[in-house]
Coordinates of C-alpha atoms in Angstrom, one line a residue:
M954 CA 0.0 0.0 0.0
K955 CA 1.3 3.4 -1.0
K956 CA 1.4 6.1 1.7
T957 CA 2.5 9.6 2.4
H958 CA 2.9 11.5 5.7
V959 CA 1.2 14.5 7.4
R960 CA 4.4 16.5 7.1
D961 CA 4.2 16.2 3.3
I962 CA 0.9 18.1 3.2
I963 CA 2.2 20.6 5.8
N964 CA 5.1 21.4 3.6
H965 CA 3.2 21.4 0.3
F966 CA 0.3 23.6 1.4
H967 CA 2.2 25.6 4.0
L968 CA -0.2 24.6 6.8
K969 CA 0.3 25.8 10.3
V970 CA 0.6 23.2 13.1
A971 CA -1.7 24.3 15.9
A972 CA -1.2 21.2 18.0
G973 CA 0.2 17.6 18.0
E974 CA 3.4 18.4 16.2
A975 CA 4.9 15.2 17.5
G976 CA 2.6 13.3 15.0
V977 CA 3.7 14.9 11.8
R978 CA 5.2 11.6 10.7
R979 CA 1.8 9.9 10.9
E980 CA 0.9 8.0 7.7
I981 CA -1.9 8.9 5.2
T982 CA -3.0 5.9 3.2
V983 CA -6.2 7.1 1.5
S984 CA -6.9 10.0 -0.7
D985 CA -10.5 10.6 0.4
I986 CA -11.3 13.5 2.7
S987 CA -13.8 13.4 5.5
R988 CA -15.9 16.3 6.7
P989 CA -17.2 15.0 10.1
G990 CA -20.3 17.1 10.6
L991 CA -22.5 14.2 11.6
E992 CA -19.8 12.9 13.9
I993 CA -19.6 16.2 15.8
A994 CA -23.4 15.8 16.2
G995 CA -22.7 12.4 17.8
H996 CA -23.2 9.9 14.9
F997 CA -20.0 8.0 14.8
Q998 CA -21.3 4.7 13.4
F999 CA -19.7 5.0 10.0
Y1000 CA -16.8 7.3 11.0
P1001 CA -14.0 7.0 8.4
A1002 CA -11.2 7.5 10.9
E1003 CA -8.4 6.6 8.5
R1004 CA -9.1 9.7 6.3
V1005 CA -7.8 13.3 6.8
Q1006 CA -10.6 15.1 8.7
L1007 CA -11.5 18.5 7.4
L1008 CA -13.4 21.1 9.5
G1009 CA -14.8 24.2 8.0
Q1010 CA -16.9 27.1 9.3
K1011 CA -20.1 25.0 9.6
E1012 CA -18.5 22.3 11.6
M1013 CA -16.7 24.8 13.9
S1014 CA -19.8 26.9 14.5
F1015 CA -21.8 23.8 15.4
F1016 CA -18.9 22.6 17.7
D1017 CA -19.1 25.9 19.5
M1018 CA -22.8 25.3 20.3
L1019 CA -22.1 22.1 22.2
S1020 CA -21.8 21.9 25.9
D1021 CA -18.4 21.4 27.5
A1022 CA -19.1 17.7 28.1
E1023 CA -20.3 17.2 24.5
K1024 CA -17.2 19.0 23.2
A1025 CA -14.9 16.8 25.2
E1026 CA -16.7 13.6 24.0
S1027 CA -16.7 14.8 20.3
A1028 CA -13.0 15.7 20.5
E1029 CA -12.2 12.4 22.1
R1030 CA -13.9 10.4 19.4
L1031 CA -12.7 12.5 16.5
L1032 CA -9.1 12.0 17.5
D1033 CA -9.2 8.3 16.8
E1034 CA -6.0 6.2 16.8
Q1035 CA -6.3 5.8 13.0
T1036 CA -6.8 9.5 12.3
P1037 CA -3.8 10.9 10.5
C1038 CA -4.6 14.6 11.2
I1039 CA -7.3 17.2 11.4
C1040 CA -7.3 20.2 9.0
V1041 CA -9.2 23.4 9.9
A1042 CA -10.0 25.7 7.0
H1043 CA -11.0 29.4 6.7
G1044 CA -8.5 30.3 9.4
C1045 CA -11.2 29.3 12.0
E1046 CA -10.2 29.4 15.7
V1047 CA -9.6 25.9 17.0
P1048 CA -11.4 25.1 20.3
T1049 CA -9.0 24.6 23.2
I1050 CA -10.4 21.2 24.1
L1051 CA -9.6 19.9 20.6
L1052 CA -6.0 21.3 20.8
T1053 CA -5.5 19.8 24.3
K1054 CA -6.7 16.3 23.2
A1055 CA -4.7 16.5 20.0
E1056 CA -1.5 17.4 21.9
E1057 CA -2.1 14.5 24.3
R1058 CA -2.6 11.9 21.6
G1059 CA 0.1 13.3 19.2
I1060 CA -2.4 13.9 16.3
P1061 CA -1.7 17.0 14.4
V1062 CA -4.3 19.8 14.1
L1063 CA -3.4 21.9 11.0
T1064 CA -4.9 25.3 10.1
S1065 CA -5.2 27.0 6.7
S1066 CA -6.6 30.3 5.5
L1067 CA -8.0 28.7 2.4
A1068 CA -11.8 28.2 1.9
T1069 CA -13.0 24.8 2.9
T1070 CA -14.0 23.7 -0.6
K1071 CA -10.8 24.9 -2.2
L1072 CA -8.7 23.2 0.5
S1073 CA -10.7 20.0 0.1
S1074 CA -10.1 20.0 -3.7
K1075 CA -6.4 20.7 -3.4
L1076 CA -5.9 18.0 -0.7
T1077 CA -7.8 15.4 -2.7
T1078 CA -5.9 16.1 -5.9
Y1079 CA -2.5 16.1 -4.1
L1080 CA -3.2 12.9 -2.2
E1081 CA -4.5 11.1 -5.4
G1082 CA -1.2 11.9 -7.1
R1083 CA 0.9 10.8 -4.1
L1084 CA -1.1 7.6 -3.4
A1085 CA -1.8 6.5 -7.0
P1086 CA -0.4 3.0 -8.1
T1087 CA 3.0 3.5 -9.9
T1088 CA 5.5 1.4 -11.8
T1089 CA 8.7 2.0 -13.7
M1090 CA 9.1 0.9 -17.3
H1091 CA 12.2 0.7 -19.5
G1092 CA 11.6 2.8 -22.5
V1093 CA 11.3 6.4 -23.9
L1094 CA 8.3 8.6 -23.6
V1095 CA 7.8 11.3 -26.2
D1096 CA 5.0 13.8 -26.9
V1097 CA 4.3 13.5 -30.7
Y1098 CA 1.5 15.8 -32.0
G1099 CA -0.1 15.7 -28.6
I1100 CA 0.0 11.9 -28.3
G1101 CA 2.0 10.4 -25.5
V1102 CA 4.0 7.7 -27.3
L1103 CA 5.9 5.2 -25.1
I1104 CA 8.6 3.6 -27.2
V1105 CA 9.7 0.2 -25.8
G1106 CA 12.0 -2.6 -27.0
Q1107 CA 15.1 -4.4 -26.1
S1108 CA 18.2 -2.5 -25.1
S1109 CA 20.3 -0.8 -27.9
I1110 CA 17.5 -1.2 -30.5
G1111 CA 17.4 2.5 -31.2
K1112 CA 14.8 4.0 -28.8
S1113 CA 16.9 7.0 -27.7
E1114 CA 18.1 7.7 -31.2
T1115 CA 14.5 7.7 -32.4
A1116 CA 13.6 10.1 -29.6
L1117 CA 16.5 12.4 -30.5
E1118 CA 15.3 12.5 -34.1
L1119 CA 11.7 13.3 -33.0
V1120 CA 13.0 16.1 -30.8
K1121 CA 14.9 17.5 -33.7
R1122 CA 11.7 17.4 -35.7
G1123 CA 9.9 19.6 -33.1
H1124 CA 8.4 17.0 -30.7
R1125 CA 9.0 16.9 -27.0
L1126 CA 10.9 14.5 -24.7
V1127 CA 9.3 13.4 -21.4
A1128 CA 11.6 10.6 -20.2
D1129 CA 14.4 8.5 -21.5
D1130 CA 15.5 5.0 -20.3
A1131 CA 13.3 4.9 -17.2
V1132 CA 9.7 6.1 -17.3
E1133 CA 7.8 6.4 -14.0
V1134 CA 4.1 5.5 -14.7
R1135 CA 1.3 6.6 -12.4
Q1136 CA -2.3 5.4 -12.7
T1137 CA -5.0 7.9 -11.8
Q1138 CA -8.4 7.0 -10.5
E1139 CA -9.8 7.4 -14.0
N1140 CA -7.4 4.7 -15.1
Q1141 CA -5.3 7.1 -17.1
L1142 CA -1.5 6.5 -17.2
I1143 CA 0.7 9.5 -16.6
G1144 CA 4.4 9.1 -17.4
S1145 CA 7.3 11.2 -16.1
A1146 CA 11.0 11.0 -15.7
P1147 CA 12.8 10.2 -12.4
E1148 CA 14.2 13.5 -11.0
L1149 CA 17.8 12.2 -11.4
I1150 CA 17.5 11.8 -15.2
Q1151 CA 15.0 14.5 -16.0
H1152 CA 15.6 16.2 -19.4
L1153 CA 18.5 13.8 -20.1
L1154 CA 19.0 11.6 -23.2
E1155 CA 21.7 8.9 -23.6
I1156 CA 23.1 8.3 -27.0
R1157 CA 25.6 5.5 -27.4
G1158 CA 28.9 6.8 -28.7
V1159 CA 28.0 10.4 -27.8
G1160 CA 27.1 10.1 -24.1
I1161 CA 24.5 11.9 -22.0
I1162 CA 23.0 15.1 -23.4
N1163 CA 20.7 17.6 -21.8
V1164 CA 17.8 18.1 -24.2
M1165 CA 16.6 21.3 -22.6
T1166 CA 20.0 22.9 -22.8
L1167 CA 20.6 21.9 -26.4
F1168 CA 17.1 22.4 -27.9
G1169 CA 15.4 24.7 -25.4
A1170 CA 12.5 24.5 -23.0
G1171 CA 10.1 23.8 -25.8
A1172 CA 11.7 20.4 -26.4
I1173 CA 10.8 18.9 -23.1
R1174 CA 7.7 18.1 -21.0
N1175 CA 7.7 17.1 -17.3
F1176 CA 4.8 14.6 -17.7
K1177 CA 2.4 13.3 -20.3
R1178 CA -0.5 10.9 -20.5
I1179 CA 0.5 7.6 -22.2
T1180 CA -2.0 6.8 -25.0
L1181 CA 0.0 4.7 -27.4
V1182 CA 2.8 2.2 -27.0
I1183 CA 5.2 1.5 -29.9
R1184 CA 7.3 -1.7 -29.6
L1185 CA 10.5 -1.8 -31.6
E1186 CA 11.9 -5.3 -32.5
I1187 CA 14.5 -6.7 -34.8
W1188 CA 13.0 -7.6 -38.2
D1189 CA 12.1 -11.3 -38.2
P1190 CA 11.6 -12.7 -41.7
E1191 CA 9.6 -15.6 -40.3
K1192 CA 7.1 -13.4 -38.6
Q1193 CA 3.9 -12.0 -40.2
Y1194 CA 3.6 -8.3 -39.3
E1195 CA 0.4 -6.3 -39.5
R1196 CA -0.1 -5.0 -43.0
L1197 CA -3.6 -3.4 -42.9
G1198 CA -3.9 -2.2 -39.3
L1199 CA -7.3 -3.8 -38.6
D1200 CA -6.1 -5.9 -35.6
E1201 CA -5.2 -3.8 -32.5
E1202 CA -2.8 -5.1 -30.0
K1203 CA -3.0 -4.1 -26.3
L1204 CA -0.4 -3.8 -23.6
K1205 CA -1.5 -4.0 -20.0
I1206 CA 0.2 -1.4 -17.8
L1207 CA -0.9 -1.6 -14.1
D1208 CA -4.7 -2.1 -14.6
T1209 CA -5.0 -0.2 -17.9
D1210 CA -4.9 -1.5 -21.4
V1211 CA -3.0 0.7 -23.9
P1212 CA -3.1 0.3 -27.7
Q1213 CA 0.3 -1.1 -28.9
M1214 CA 1.9 -1.2 -32.4
T1215 CA 4.9 -3.5 -33.2
I1216 CA 7.4 -1.9 -35.6
P1217 CA 10.1 -4.1 -37.1
V1218 CA 13.6 -2.5 -37.2
R1219 CA 16.1 -3.0 -40.0
P1220 CA 18.6 -0.7 -41.9
G1221 CA 17.0 1.9 -44.0
R1222 CA 13.8 2.4 -42.1
N1223 CA 13.3 5.9 -40.8
L1224 CA 11.8 5.1 -37.3
A1225 CA 11.1 8.7 -36.4
V1226 CA 8.9 9.3 -39.4
I1227 CA 7.1 6.0 -38.8
V1228 CA 6.4 7.0 -35.2
E1229 CA 5.1 10.4 -36.4
V1230 CA 2.8 8.7 -38.9
A1231 CA 1.6 6.2 -36.3
A1232 CA 0.8 9.0 -33.9
M1233 CA -1.1 11.0 -36.5
N1234 CA -3.0 7.9 -37.6
F1235 CA -3.9 7.1 -34.0
R1236 CA -5.3 10.6 -33.7
L1237 CA -7.4 10.1 -36.8
K1238 CA -8.8 6.9 -35.4
R1239 CA -9.8 8.6 -32.2
M1240 CA -11.6 11.2 -34.3
G1241 CA -13.6 8.5 -36.1
Y1242 CA -11.6 7.8 -39.3
N1243 CA -9.9 4.5 -39.8
A1244 CA -8.2 4.2 -43.2
A1245 CA -7.8 0.4 -42.8
V1246 CA -11.6 0.0 -42.2
V1247 CA -12.4 2.3 -45.1
F1248 CA -10.1 0.3 -47.4
S1249 CA -11.5 -3.0 -46.2
K1250 CA -15.0 -1.8 -47.0
K1251 CA -14.1 -0.6 -50.4
L1252 CA -12.3 -3.9 -51.2
T1253 CA -15.4 -5.9 -50.0
D1254 CA -17.7 -3.8 -52.1
T1255 CA -15.5 -4.2 -55.2
I1256 CA -15.4 -8.0 -54.8
E1257 CA -19.2 -8.1 -54.4
E1258 CA -19.7 -6.0 -57.5
A1259 CA -17.3 -8.3 -59.5
A1260 CA -19.1 -11.4 -58.2
D1261 CA -22.4 -9.9 -59.4
D1262 CA -21.0 -9.2 -62.8
I1263 CA -19.8 -12.8 -63.1

């Protein structure tokens, strides 16, 4: 299970620690946010204690209406052993009883001047990114005409050289050699480069080059959604390669199936141009035009007409 820590959201959103600073290393394991209005009213039957608890003006104003005994009981039950932290939005004043109990239990109480809805949205987006399933793949990720193309294949087959030619032709590099892939809740795959090798490209015989330094900031992207996989392999005379493009291969990455094309490599083939055309053809297919289907239909109609004439 992926996890992050309370101190990460403190640093990212510049939150103020009002109490429970000893618990900033507490783990956050879910991206959902809880607004415990019913819990403050006394209904704890389905209390999602493992979530970050967010209190806004409504919750705080209702909490102030409770008697001292009810406040103490609500604070006691809100600060569950599983609760990573409590965030108070809108710069609301935090009740003393909540601060005291949080300090005793080592559960951070964080305050922010942001509006409750905005803070909830920002926290959810941040936690989804931090807690999303991830994997690392060997390959090169390039943005070609707006299509995130992941080029894979055995080592030294020419992936980086193809990426270099694509960059020279005006496309953008995302990652070379190692691609970190993150799966969002919508099952989209977002690829990026590890920080250590960001913007770098390795060309055998030349060495490591910095694409941003050589070609400018317009030649790189920090991340891109992966929508097409192109697999390069040595040309095998015994293998039947796709000629029409009617059959679509799929590659499963994490829990998401991505369209895949296999391109055989041999001397004389301009791989960069082939990748460009593959990306443009993929865009056309997504827009509803499939040249292979149109050709197949025309061929079928021609054969039927010839059969009728005979």
